[in-house]
Tab-separated table of C-alpha atoms in Angstrom:
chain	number	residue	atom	x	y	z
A	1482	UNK	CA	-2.863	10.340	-33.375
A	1483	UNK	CA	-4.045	11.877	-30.127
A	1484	UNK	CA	-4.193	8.900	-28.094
A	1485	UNK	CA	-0.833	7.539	-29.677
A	1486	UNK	CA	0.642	10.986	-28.343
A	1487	UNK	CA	-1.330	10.048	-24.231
A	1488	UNK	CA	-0.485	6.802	-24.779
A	1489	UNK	CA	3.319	7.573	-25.504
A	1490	UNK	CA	3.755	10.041	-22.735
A	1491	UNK	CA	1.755	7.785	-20.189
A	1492	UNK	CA	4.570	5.014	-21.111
A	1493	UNK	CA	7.386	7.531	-21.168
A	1494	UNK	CA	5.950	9.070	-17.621
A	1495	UNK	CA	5.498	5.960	-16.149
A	1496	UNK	CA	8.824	4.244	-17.064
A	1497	UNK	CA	10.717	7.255	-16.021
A	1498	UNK	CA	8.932	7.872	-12.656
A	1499	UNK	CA	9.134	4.085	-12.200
A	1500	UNK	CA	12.693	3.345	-12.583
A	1501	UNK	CA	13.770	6.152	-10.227
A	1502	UNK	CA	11.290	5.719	-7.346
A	1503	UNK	CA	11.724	2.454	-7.572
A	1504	UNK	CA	15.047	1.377	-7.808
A	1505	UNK	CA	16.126	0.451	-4.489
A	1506	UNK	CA	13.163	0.173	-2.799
A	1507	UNK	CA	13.362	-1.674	0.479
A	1508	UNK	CA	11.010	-2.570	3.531
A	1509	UNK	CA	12.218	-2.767	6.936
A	1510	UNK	CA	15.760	-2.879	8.130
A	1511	UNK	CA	17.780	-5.312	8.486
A	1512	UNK	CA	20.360	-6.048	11.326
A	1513	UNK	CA	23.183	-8.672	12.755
A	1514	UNK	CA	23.695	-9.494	16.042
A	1515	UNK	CA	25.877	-11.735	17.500
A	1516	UNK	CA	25.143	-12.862	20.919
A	1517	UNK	CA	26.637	-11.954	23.949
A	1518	UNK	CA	28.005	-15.544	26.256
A	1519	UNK	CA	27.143	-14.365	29.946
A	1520	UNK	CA	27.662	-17.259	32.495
A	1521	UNK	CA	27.811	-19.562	29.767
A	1522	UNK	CA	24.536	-18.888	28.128
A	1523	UNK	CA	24.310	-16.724	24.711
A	1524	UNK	CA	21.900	-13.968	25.503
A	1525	UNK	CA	19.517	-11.850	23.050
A	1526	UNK	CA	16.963	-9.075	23.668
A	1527	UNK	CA	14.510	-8.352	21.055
A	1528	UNK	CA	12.212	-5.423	20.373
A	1529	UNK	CA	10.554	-4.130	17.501
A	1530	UNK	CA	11.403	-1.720	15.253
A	1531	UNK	CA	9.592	-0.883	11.839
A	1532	UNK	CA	6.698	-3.354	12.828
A	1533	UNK	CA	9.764	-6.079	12.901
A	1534	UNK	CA	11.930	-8.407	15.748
A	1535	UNK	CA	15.022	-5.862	15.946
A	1536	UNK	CA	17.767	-7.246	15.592
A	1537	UNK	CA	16.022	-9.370	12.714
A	1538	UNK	CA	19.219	-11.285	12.557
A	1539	UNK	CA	21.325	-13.529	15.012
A	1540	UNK	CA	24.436	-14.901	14.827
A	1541	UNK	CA	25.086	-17.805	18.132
A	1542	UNK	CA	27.674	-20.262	18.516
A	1543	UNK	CA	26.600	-24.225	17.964
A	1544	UNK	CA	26.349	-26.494	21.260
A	1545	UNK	CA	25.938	-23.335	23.883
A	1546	UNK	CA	22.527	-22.413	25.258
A	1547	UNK	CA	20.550	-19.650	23.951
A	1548	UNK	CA	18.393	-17.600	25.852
A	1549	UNK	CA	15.993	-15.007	23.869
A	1550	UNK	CA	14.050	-12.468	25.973
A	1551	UNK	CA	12.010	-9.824	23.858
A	1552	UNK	CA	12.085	-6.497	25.650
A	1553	UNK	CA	8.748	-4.151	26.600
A	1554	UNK	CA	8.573	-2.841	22.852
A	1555	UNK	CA	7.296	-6.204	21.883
A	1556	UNK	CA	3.889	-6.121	21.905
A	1557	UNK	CA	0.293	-8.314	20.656
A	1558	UNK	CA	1.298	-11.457	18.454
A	1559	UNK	CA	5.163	-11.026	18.301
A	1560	UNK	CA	5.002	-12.029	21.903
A	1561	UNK	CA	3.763	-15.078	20.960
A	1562	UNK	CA	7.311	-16.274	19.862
A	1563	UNK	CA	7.928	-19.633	17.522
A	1564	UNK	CA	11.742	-21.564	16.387
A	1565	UNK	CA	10.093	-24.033	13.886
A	1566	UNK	CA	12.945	-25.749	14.276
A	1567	UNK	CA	13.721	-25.804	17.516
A	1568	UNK	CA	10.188	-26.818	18.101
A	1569	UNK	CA	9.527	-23.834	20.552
A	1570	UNK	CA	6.379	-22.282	20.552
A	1571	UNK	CA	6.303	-20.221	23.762
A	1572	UNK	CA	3.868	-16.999	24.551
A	1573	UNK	CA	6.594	-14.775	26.317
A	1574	UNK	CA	4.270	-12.608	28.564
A	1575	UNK	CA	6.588	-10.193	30.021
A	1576	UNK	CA	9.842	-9.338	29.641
A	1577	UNK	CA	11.554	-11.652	32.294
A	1578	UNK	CA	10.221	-14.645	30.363
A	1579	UNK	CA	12.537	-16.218	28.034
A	1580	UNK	CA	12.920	-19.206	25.511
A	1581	UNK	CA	16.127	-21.473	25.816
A	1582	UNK	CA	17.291	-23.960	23.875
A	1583	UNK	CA	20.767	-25.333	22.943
A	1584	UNK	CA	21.587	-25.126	18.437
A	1585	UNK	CA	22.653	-28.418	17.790
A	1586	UNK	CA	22.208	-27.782	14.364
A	1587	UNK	CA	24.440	-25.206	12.449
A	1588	UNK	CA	22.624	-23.088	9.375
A	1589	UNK	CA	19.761	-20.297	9.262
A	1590	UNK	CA	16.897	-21.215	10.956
A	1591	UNK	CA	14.060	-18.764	10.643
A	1592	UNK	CA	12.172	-17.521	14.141
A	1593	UNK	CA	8.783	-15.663	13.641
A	1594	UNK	CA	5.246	-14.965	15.957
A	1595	UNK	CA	2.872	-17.319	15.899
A	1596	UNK	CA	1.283	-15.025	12.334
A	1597	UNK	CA	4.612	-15.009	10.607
A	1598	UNK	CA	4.053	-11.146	11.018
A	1599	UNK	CA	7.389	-10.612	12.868
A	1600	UNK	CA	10.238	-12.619	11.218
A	1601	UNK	CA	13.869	-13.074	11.557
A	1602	UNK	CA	16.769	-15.384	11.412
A	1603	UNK	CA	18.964	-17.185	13.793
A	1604	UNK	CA	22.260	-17.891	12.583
A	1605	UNK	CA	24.303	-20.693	14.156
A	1606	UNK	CA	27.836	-20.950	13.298
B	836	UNK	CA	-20.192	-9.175	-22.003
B	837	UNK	CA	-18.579	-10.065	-26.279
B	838	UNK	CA	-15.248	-8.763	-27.212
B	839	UNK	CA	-16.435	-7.034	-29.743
B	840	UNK	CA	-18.330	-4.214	-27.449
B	841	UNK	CA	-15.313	-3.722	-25.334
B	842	UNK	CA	-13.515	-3.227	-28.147
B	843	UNK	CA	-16.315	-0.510	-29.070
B	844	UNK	CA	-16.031	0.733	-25.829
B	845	UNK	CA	-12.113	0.918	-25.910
B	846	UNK	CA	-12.121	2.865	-29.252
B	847	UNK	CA	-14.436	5.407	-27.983
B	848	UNK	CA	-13.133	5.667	-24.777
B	849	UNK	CA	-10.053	6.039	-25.766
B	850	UNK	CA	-8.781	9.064	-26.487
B	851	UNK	CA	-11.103	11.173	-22.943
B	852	UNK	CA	-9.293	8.067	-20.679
B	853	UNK	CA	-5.697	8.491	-21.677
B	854	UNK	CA	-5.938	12.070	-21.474
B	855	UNK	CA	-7.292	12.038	-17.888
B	856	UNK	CA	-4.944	9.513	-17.178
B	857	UNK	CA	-1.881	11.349	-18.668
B	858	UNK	CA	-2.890	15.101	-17.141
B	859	UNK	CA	-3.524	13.292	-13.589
B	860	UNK	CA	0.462	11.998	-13.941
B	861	UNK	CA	1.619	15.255	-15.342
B	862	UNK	CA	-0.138	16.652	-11.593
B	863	UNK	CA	1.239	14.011	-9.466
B	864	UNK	CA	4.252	13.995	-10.731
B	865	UNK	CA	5.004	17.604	-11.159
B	866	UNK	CA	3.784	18.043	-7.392
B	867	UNK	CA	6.156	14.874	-6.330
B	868	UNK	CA	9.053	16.507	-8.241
B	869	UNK	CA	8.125	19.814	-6.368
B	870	UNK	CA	8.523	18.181	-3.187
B	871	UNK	CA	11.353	16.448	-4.091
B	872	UNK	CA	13.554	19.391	-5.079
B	873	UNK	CA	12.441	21.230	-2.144
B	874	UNK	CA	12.321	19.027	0.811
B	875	UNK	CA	12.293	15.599	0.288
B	876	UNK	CA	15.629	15.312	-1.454
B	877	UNK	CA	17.209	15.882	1.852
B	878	UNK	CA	15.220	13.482	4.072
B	879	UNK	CA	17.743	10.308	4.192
B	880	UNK	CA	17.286	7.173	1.901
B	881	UNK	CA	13.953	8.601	0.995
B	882	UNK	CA	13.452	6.794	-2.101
B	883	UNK	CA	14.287	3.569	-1.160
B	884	UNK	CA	11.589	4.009	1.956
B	885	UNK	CA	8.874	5.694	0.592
B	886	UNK	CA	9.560	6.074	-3.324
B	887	UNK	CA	8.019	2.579	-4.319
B	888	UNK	CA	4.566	3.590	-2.239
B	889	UNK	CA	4.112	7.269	-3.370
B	890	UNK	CA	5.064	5.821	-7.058
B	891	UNK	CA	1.951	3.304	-6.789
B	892	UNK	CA	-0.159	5.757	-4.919
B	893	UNK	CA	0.301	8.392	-7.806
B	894	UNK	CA	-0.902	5.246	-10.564
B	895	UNK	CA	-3.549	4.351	-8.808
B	896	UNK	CA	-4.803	8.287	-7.940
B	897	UNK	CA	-4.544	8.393	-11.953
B	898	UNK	CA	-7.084	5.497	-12.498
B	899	UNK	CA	-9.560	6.837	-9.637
B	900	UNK	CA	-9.700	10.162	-10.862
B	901	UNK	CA	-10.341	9.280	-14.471
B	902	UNK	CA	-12.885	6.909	-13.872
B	903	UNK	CA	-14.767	9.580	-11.769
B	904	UNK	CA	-14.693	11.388	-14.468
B	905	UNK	CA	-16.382	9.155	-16.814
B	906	UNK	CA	-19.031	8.863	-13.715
B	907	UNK	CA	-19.535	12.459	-13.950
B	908	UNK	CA	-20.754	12.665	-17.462
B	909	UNK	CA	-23.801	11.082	-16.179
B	910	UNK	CA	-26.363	13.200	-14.358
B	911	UNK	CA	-28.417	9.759	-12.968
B	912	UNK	CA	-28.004	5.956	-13.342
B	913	UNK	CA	-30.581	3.229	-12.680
B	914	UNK	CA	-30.454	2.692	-9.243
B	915	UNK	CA	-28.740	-0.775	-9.723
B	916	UNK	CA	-26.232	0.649	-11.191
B	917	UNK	CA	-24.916	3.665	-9.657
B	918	UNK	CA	-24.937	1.295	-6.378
B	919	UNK	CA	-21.996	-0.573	-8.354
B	920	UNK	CA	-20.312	2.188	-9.267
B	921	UNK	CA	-20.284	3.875	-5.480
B	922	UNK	CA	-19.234	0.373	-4.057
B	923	UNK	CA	-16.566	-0.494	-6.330
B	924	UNK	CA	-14.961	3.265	-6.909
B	925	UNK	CA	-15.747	3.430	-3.151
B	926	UNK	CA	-13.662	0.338	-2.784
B	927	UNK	CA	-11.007	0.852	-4.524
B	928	UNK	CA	-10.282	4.449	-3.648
B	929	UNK	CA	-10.340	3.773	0.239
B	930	UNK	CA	-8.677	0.016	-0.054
B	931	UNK	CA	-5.485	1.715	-2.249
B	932	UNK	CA	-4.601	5.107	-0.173
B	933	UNK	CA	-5.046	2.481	3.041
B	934	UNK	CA	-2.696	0.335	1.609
B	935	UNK	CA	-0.347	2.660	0.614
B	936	UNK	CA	-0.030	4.878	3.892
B	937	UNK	CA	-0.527	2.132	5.669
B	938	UNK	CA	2.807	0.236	4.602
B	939	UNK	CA	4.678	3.866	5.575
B	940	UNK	CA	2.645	4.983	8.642
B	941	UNK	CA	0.516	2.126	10.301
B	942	UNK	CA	-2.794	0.991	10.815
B	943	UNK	CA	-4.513	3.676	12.165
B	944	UNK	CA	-3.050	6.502	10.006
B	945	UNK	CA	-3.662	4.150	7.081
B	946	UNK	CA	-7.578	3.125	7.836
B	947	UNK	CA	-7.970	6.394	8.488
B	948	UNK	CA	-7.300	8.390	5.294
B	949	UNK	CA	-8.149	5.281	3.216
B	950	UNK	CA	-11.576	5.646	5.165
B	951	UNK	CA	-11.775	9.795	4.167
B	952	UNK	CA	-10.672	9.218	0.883
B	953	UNK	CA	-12.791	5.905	0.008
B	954	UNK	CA	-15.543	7.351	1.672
B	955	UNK	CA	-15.433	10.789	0.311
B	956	UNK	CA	-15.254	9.324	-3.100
B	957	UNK	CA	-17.727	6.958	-2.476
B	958	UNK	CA	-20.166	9.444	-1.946
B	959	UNK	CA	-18.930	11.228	-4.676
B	960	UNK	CA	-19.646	8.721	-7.366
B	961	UNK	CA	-22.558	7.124	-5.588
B	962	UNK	CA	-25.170	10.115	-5.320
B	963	UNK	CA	-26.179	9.723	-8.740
B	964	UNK	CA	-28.432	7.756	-7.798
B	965	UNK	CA	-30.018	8.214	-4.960
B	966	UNK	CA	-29.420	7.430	-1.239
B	967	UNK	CA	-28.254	3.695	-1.932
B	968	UNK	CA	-25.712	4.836	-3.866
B	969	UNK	CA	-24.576	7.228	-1.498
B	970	UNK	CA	-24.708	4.379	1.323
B	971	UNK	CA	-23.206	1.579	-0.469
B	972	UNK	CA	-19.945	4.565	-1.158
B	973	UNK	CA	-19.684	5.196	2.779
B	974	UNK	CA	-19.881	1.716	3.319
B	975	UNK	CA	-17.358	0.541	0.760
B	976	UNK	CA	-15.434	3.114	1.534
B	977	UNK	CA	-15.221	2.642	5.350
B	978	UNK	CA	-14.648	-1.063	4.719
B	979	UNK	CA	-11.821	-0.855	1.833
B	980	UNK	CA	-10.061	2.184	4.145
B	981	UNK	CA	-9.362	-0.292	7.462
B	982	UNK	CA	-8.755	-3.160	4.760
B	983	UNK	CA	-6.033	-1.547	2.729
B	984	UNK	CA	-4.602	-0.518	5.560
B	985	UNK	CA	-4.806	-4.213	7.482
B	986	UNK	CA	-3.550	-6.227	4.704
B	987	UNK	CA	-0.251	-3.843	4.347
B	988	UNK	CA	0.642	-3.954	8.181
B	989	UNK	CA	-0.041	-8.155	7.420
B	990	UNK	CA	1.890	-8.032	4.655
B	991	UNK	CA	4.664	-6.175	6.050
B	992	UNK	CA	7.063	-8.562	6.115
B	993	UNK	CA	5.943	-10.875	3.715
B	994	UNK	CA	6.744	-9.466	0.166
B	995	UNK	CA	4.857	-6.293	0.975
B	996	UNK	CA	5.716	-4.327	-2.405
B	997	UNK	CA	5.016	-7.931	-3.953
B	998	UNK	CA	1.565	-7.679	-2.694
B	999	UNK	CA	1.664	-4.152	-3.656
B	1000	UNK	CA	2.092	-4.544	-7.231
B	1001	UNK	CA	-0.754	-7.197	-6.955
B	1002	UNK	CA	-2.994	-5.330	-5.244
B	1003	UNK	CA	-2.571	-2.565	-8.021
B	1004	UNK	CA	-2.563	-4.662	-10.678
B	1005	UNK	CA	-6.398	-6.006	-9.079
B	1006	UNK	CA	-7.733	-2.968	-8.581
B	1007	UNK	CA	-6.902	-1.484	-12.289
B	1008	UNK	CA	-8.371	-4.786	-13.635
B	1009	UNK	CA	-11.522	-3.828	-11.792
B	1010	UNK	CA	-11.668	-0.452	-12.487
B	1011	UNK	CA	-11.472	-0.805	-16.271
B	1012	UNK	CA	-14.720	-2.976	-16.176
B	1013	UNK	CA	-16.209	-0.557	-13.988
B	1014	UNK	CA	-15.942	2.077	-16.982
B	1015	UNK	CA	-17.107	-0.512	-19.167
B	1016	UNK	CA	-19.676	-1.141	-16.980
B	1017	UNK	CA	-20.796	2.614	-17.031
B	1018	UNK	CA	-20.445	2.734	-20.446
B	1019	UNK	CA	-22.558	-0.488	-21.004
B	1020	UNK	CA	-25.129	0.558	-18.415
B	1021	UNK	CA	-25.530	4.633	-20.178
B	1022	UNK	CA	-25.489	4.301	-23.378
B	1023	UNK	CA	-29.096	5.837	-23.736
B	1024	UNK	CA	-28.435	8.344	-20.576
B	1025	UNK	CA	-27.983	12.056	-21.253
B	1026	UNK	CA	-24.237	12.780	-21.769
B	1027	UNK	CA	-22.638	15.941	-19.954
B	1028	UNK	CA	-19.046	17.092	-21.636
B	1029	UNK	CA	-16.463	17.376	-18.599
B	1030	UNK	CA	-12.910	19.453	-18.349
B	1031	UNK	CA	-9.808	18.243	-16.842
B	1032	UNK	CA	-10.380	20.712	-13.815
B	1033	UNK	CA	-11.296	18.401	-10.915
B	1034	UNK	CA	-8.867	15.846	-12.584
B	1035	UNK	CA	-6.220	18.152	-11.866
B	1036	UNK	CA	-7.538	19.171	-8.523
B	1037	UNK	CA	-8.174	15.897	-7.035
B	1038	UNK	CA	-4.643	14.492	-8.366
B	1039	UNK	CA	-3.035	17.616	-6.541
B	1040	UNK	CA	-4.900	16.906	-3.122
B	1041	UNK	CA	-4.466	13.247	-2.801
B	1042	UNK	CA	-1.096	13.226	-4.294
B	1043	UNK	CA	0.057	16.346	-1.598
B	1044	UNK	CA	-1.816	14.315	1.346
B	1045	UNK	CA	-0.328	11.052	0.505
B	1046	UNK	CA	3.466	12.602	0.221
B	1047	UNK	CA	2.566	14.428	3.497
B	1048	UNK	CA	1.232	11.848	5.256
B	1049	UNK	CA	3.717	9.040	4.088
B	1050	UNK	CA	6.921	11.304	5.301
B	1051	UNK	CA	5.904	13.727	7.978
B	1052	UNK	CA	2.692	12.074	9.296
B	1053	UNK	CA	1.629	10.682	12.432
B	1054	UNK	CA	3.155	6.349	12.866
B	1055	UNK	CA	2.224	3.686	14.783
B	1056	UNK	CA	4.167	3.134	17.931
B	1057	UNK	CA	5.726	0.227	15.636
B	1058	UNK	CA	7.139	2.388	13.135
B	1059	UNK	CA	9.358	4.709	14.761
């Protein structure tokens, strides 16, 4: 009877507590960009922002280059900057160092450090 | 290890675990609704950012308190065993607030009170038997601190609450056959009865720190 009664109120606690701290729970924040064309080339600045590439998401236009500097926030392995595929893998040491490449390819395509502890996604439309 | 004496253990158990467990919730969560009312509900999307890690923090501050509890029935252990019990409650209690604070704060606020808190604890529950007990708790606790805290800021984005449920879900498993363990291990030892009263005051402290820490604390250069 006495552990029924714990047992209940443990359940009842924990499903109450639960539900409302909980619900809606998120991790990070999330952001779209779309890049800027200067002289012809789409650029984007990153820099961190809740231990994550901010912005985490890019929109660029198919068939016009892309140039992605990551600004003096960035520090330790999210310099170390990877496009799987794009096949760029390029250790961006200071901030006037950049990766380009031209999308050929339209879709989501994921970029990331070289740990996969900074992610985002590059949009091409 | 048969069935049939964790089952013993279970039904004798019983009744002193749930109703450590339940009065360390009724703390937590009367001090988190505290908070709430008077602070916290103003803070903006509060819930969504921090609510899923203070939630966990408050289970797993349940289980660590109760099974210290059940360690402080016991005046002595054979040396053997109290070393188990300061590593793994050790462990546990600086590998889950590390986690925890971590995932809201950083590393070094993280490994830092997991560190206190494992390592505290650690000592705590290892001194019953000696100095090896008492090492093996700073050491465990040291280590599971700047883990818990490591593996969150890894796991950030890479289903970090995932991993967070996981990680609790681990670290109960282990903590229930730690009280088997100690009831295995003592069944001949000298029994002491135990109130609720360091239940209630540990619950409090760590469940206070963690909600301070989590919103108002010190972050990593990353997390602003």
């Amino acid at each position: 009877m006495k552990s029924s009664f714990y047992l209940i109120g443990i359940i009842v606690l924990v499903a109450i507590f639960g539900f409302v701290m909980i619900k809606g729970a998120s991790v990070g924040e999330s952001s779209v960009y779309t890049a800027p064309i200067v002289d012809g080339v789409q650029e984007v600045v990153l820099g961190v922002k809740n231990y994550n590439y901010y912005p985490n998401t890019v929109k660029v236009k198919i068939g016009i280059p892309v140039r992605i500097y990551l600004d003096s926030s960035v520090s330790g392995c999210l310099r170390d900057f990877t496009i799987r595929d794009f096949e760029i893998h390029e250790y961006l040491k200071t901030t006037e160092d950049y990766v380009e490449f031209t999308p050929t390819e339209s879709g989501r395509h994921a970029f990331a450090c070289s740990m996969n502890m900074g992610t985002g996604v590059l949009i091409v439309e | 290890m048969s069935s049939r004496e964790f089952s013993r253990f279970m039904a004798e158990g019983r009744d002193n675990f749930l109703k450590s467990i339940f009065v360390s919730l009724i703390v937590s969560f009367a001090v988190f609704l505290i908070a709430y009312f008077i602070r916290l509900k103003s803070i903006e999307s509060f819930m969504p950012k921090y609510g899923f890690f203070i939630f966990f923090s408050i289970l797993s501050y349940s289980l660590i308190v109760t099974t210290l509890k059940h360690i402080s029935r016991y005046n002595e252990f054979p040396c053997m065993g109290g070393m188990m019990v300061g590593m793994t409650l050790g462990m546990i209690a600086g590998f889950l607030p590390g986690f925890f604070i971590g995932a809201t704060n950083g590393m070094f606020v993280g490994s830092v009170f997991g560190m206190v808190v494992g390592i505290y604890l650690g000592v705590w529950s290892g001194k019953c038997c000696g100095i090896m007990g008492i090492m093996e708790g700073m050491m465990a606790g040291f280590m599971g601190g700047l883990m818990g805290a490591m593996t969150a800021i890894m796991m950030f984005n890479d289903h970090l609450k995932a991993a967070g449920v996981i990680v609790f879900a681990i670290s109960s498993m282990i903590i229930v056959g730690l009280n088997f363990m100690i009831y295995k291990e003592s069944k001949s030892l000298d029994k002491q009865d135990t109130g609720n009263f360091v239940n209630l005051v540990l619950s409090f402290v760590l469940t206070t720190a963690t909600i301070w820490l989590s919103v108002f604390g010190p972050r990593s250069p990353l997390f602003q």
